[in-house]
XYZ file of C-alpha atoms in Angstrom:
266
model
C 0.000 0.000 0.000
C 2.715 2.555 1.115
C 4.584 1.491 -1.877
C 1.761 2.459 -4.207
C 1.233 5.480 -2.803
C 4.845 6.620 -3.467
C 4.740 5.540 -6.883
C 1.246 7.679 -7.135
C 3.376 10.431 -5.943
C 6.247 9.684 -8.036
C 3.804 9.950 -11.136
C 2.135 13.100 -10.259
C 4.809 15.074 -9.229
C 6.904 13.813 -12.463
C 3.945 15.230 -14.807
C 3.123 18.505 -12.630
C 6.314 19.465 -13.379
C 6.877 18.372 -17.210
C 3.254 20.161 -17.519
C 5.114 23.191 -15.842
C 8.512 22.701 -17.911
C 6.945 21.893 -21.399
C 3.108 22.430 -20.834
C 2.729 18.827 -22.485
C 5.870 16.479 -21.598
C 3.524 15.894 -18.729
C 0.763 13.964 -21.144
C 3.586 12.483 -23.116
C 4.692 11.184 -19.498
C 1.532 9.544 -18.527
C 0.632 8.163 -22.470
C 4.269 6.381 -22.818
C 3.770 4.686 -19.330
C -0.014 3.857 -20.360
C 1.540 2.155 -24.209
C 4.487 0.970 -22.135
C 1.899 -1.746 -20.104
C -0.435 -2.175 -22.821
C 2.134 -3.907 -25.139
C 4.456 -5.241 -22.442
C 7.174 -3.398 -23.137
C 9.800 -2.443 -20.672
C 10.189 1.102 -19.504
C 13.437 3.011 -21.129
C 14.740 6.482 -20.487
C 16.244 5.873 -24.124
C 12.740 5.178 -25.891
C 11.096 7.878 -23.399
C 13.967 10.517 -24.839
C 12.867 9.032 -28.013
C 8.853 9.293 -28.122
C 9.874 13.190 -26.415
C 11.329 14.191 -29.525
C 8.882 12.923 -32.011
C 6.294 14.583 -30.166
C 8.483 17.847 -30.219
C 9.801 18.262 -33.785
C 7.254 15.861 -35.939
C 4.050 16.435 -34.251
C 3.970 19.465 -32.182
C 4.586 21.556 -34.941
C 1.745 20.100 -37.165
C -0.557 20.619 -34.703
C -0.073 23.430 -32.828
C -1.558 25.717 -36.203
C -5.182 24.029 -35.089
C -4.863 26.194 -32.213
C -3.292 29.714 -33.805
C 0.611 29.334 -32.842
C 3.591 28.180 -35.197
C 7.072 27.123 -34.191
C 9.919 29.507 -34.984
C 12.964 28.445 -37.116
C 15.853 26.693 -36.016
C 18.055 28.069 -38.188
C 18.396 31.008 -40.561
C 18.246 34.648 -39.931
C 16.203 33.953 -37.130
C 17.215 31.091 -34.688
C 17.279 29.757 -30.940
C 20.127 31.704 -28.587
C 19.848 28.166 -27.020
C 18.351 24.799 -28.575
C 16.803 24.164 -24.605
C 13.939 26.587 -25.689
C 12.921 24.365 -28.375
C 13.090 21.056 -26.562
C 10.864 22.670 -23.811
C 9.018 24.271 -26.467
C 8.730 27.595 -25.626
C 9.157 28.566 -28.934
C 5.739 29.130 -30.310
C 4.213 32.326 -31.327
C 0.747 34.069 -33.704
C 1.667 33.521 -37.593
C 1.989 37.456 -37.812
C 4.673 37.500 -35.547
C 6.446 34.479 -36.734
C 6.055 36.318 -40.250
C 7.226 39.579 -38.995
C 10.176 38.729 -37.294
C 11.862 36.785 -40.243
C 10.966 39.633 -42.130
C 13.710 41.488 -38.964
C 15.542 39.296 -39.583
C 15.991 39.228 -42.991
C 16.409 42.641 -43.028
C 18.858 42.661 -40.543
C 21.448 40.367 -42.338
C 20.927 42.580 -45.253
C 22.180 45.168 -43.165
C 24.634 43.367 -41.137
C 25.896 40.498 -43.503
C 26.289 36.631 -41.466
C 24.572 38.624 -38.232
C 20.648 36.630 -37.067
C 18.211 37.550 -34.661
C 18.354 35.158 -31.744
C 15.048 34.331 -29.902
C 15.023 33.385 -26.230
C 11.493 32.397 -24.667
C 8.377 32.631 -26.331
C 4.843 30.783 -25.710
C 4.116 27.076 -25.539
C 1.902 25.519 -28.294
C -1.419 25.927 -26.576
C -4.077 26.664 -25.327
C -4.479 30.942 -24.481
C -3.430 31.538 -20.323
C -1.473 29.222 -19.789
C 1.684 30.562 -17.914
C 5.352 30.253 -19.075
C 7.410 30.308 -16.477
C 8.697 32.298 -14.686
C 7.221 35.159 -17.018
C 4.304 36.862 -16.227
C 2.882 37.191 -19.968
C 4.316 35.171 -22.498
C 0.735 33.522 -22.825
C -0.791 34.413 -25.960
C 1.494 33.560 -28.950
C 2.060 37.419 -28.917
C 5.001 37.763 -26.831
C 8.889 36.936 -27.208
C 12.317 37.563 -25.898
C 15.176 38.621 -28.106
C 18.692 38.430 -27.503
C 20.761 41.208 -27.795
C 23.306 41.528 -30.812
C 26.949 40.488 -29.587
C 30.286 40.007 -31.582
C 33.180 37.790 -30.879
C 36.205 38.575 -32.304
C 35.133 41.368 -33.843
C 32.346 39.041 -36.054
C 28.794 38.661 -35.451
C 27.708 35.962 -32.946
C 24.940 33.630 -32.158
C 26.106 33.431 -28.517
C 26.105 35.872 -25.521
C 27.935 35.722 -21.961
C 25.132 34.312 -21.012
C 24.415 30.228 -21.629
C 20.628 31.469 -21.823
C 20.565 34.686 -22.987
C 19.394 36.101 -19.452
C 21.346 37.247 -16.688
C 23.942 39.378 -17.945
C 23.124 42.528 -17.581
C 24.196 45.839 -19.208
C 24.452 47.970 -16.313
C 23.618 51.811 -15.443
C 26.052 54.191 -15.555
C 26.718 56.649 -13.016
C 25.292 59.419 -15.091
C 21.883 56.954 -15.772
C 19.126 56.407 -14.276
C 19.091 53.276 -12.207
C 15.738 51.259 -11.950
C 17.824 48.145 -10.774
C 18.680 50.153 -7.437
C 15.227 51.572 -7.341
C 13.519 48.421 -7.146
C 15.693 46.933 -4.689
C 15.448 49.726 -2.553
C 11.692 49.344 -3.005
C 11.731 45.880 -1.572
C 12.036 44.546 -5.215
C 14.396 42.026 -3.904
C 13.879 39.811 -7.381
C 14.646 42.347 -9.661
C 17.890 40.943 -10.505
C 17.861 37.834 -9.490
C 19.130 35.847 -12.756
C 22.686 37.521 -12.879
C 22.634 35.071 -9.448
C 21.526 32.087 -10.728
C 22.405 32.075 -14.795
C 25.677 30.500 -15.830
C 28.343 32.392 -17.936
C 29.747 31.668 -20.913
C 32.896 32.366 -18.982
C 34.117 33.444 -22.682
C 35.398 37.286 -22.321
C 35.778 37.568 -25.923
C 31.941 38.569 -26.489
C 31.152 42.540 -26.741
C 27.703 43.831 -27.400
C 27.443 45.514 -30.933
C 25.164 48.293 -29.800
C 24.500 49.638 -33.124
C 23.512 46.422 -34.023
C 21.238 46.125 -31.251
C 19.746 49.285 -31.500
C 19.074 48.507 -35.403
C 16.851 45.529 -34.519
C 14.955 47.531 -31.874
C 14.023 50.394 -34.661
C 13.261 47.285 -37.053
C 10.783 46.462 -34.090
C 9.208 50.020 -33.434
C 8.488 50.521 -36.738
C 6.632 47.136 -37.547
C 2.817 47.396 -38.188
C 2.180 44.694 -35.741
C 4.453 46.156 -32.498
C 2.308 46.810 -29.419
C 5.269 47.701 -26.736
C 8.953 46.721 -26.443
C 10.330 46.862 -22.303
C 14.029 47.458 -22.355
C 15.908 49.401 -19.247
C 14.980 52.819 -18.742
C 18.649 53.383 -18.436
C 19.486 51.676 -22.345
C 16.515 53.803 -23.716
C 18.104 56.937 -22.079
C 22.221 55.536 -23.514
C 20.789 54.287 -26.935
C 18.817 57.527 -28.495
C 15.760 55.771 -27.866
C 14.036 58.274 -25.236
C 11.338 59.723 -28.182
C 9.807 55.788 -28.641
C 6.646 55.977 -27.609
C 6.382 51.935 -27.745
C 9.512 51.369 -25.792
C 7.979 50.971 -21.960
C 9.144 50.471 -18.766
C 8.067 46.848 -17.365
C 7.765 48.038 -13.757
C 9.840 46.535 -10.640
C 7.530 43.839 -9.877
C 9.401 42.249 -13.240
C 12.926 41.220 -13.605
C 15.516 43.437 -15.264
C 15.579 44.110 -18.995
C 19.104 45.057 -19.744
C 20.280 41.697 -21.255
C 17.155 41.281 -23.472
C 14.313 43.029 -25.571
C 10.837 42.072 -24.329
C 8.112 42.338 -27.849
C 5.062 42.194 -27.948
C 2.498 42.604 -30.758
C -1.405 43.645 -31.229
């Protein structure tokens, strides 16, 4: 009896948090164990790895139009900073936006030959609501994270010092405002809490290509579809950027925005 019950618990927390992680690696959880005693077969982490990816690059993607959302690229002018987003997929957006941003994209490389617009998180495949986390809004299909524009050596990169794209901040000067302070000082104690807990690159060869950066955020303003950008209040102020109406501050109860560019579209 005590035995089942652990293996109840086992189950449940194993899907609550693939539900959480992947919004359905949960149900793929549940329906491999469910084939797995039907036909005999002997549990594998192998074939469970397996039936994960089929779900995520075969069938996900078919289906996930029913409901109004399309995966992003993998490659191209617009790609993942980090392949993880796409395994947990949290790489679906609206068609228009998928649409849009290669269009950025595109145009971006034209202007910046062999540079790419990197995506970080997005929205899961489903259902309207549901909550990425730990974001508070990418829950529509009409929200994503972009990475800023880095070099290495001088060329354009696809990485940043940052394994995930968050966490490494470009901080306020002393002549700048400083919203990171503010908030803290406000009790805000969050704020900038994944400089903490994200790992570096540990490569010091990476530089941020501000002109670059500040290209793909004008590309962004002036789409048809754009609805707000957050970005620091202190990059607005260092970047020329203080007369764009759609570039908002997120508020403290957020995390920082000085090592990405929030969009989000009508």
């Amino acid at each position: 009896m005590i035995k089942n019950i652990f293996i109840f618990l086992f189950h449940l927390i194993a899907f609550t948090v693939l539900t959480l992680a992947t919004q359905i690696g949960g149900l793929i959880y549940l329906s491999s164990i469910y084939v797995y005693n039907q036909f005999g077969l002997k549990r594998s982490l192998v074939y469970s790895i397996i039936t994960y990816l089929l779900f995520v690059f075969i069938l996900l993607p078919s289906l996930a139009p029913f409901g109004g959302r399309v995966a992003l690229p993998l490659t191209g002018p617009v790609k993942p900073l980090n392949i993880i987003t796409c395994l947990l997929n949290r790489h679906y957006v609206t068609k228009t936006l998928r649409s849009d941003l290669i269009k950025t994209g595109e145009n971006l490389e034209n202007i910046f030959p062999n540079s790419s617009v990197s995506y970080l998180d997005a929205n899961f495949p489903f259902f309207d609501g549901f909550p990425l986390l730990p974001h508070l809004s990418h829950n529509d299909g009409k929200k994503i994270d972009l990475a800023f524009s880095y070099d290495q050596q001088n060329e354009p990169s696809s990485n940043t010092l940052s394994s995930i794209g968050y966490g490494h901040y470009e901080k306020p000067r002393i002549s700048e405002v400083n919203y990171p302070q503010i908030c803290k000082n406000k009790g805000y104690w969050h704020y900038d809490l994944l400089e903490k807990i994200t790992l570096s690159t540990g490569s010091s060869h990476y530089k941020l290509n501000e002109e670059r950066t500040i290209k793909l955020i004008k590309l962004l303003i002036n789409s048809p579809i754009t609805e707000k950008l957050f970005i620091e209040p202190h990059l607005k102020q260092r970047w020329g950027l203080s007369k764009e109406d759609h570039i908002k501050f997120h508020g403290c109860h957020a995390v920082r925005h000085d090592d990405h560019i929030h969009w989000q579209v009508k």
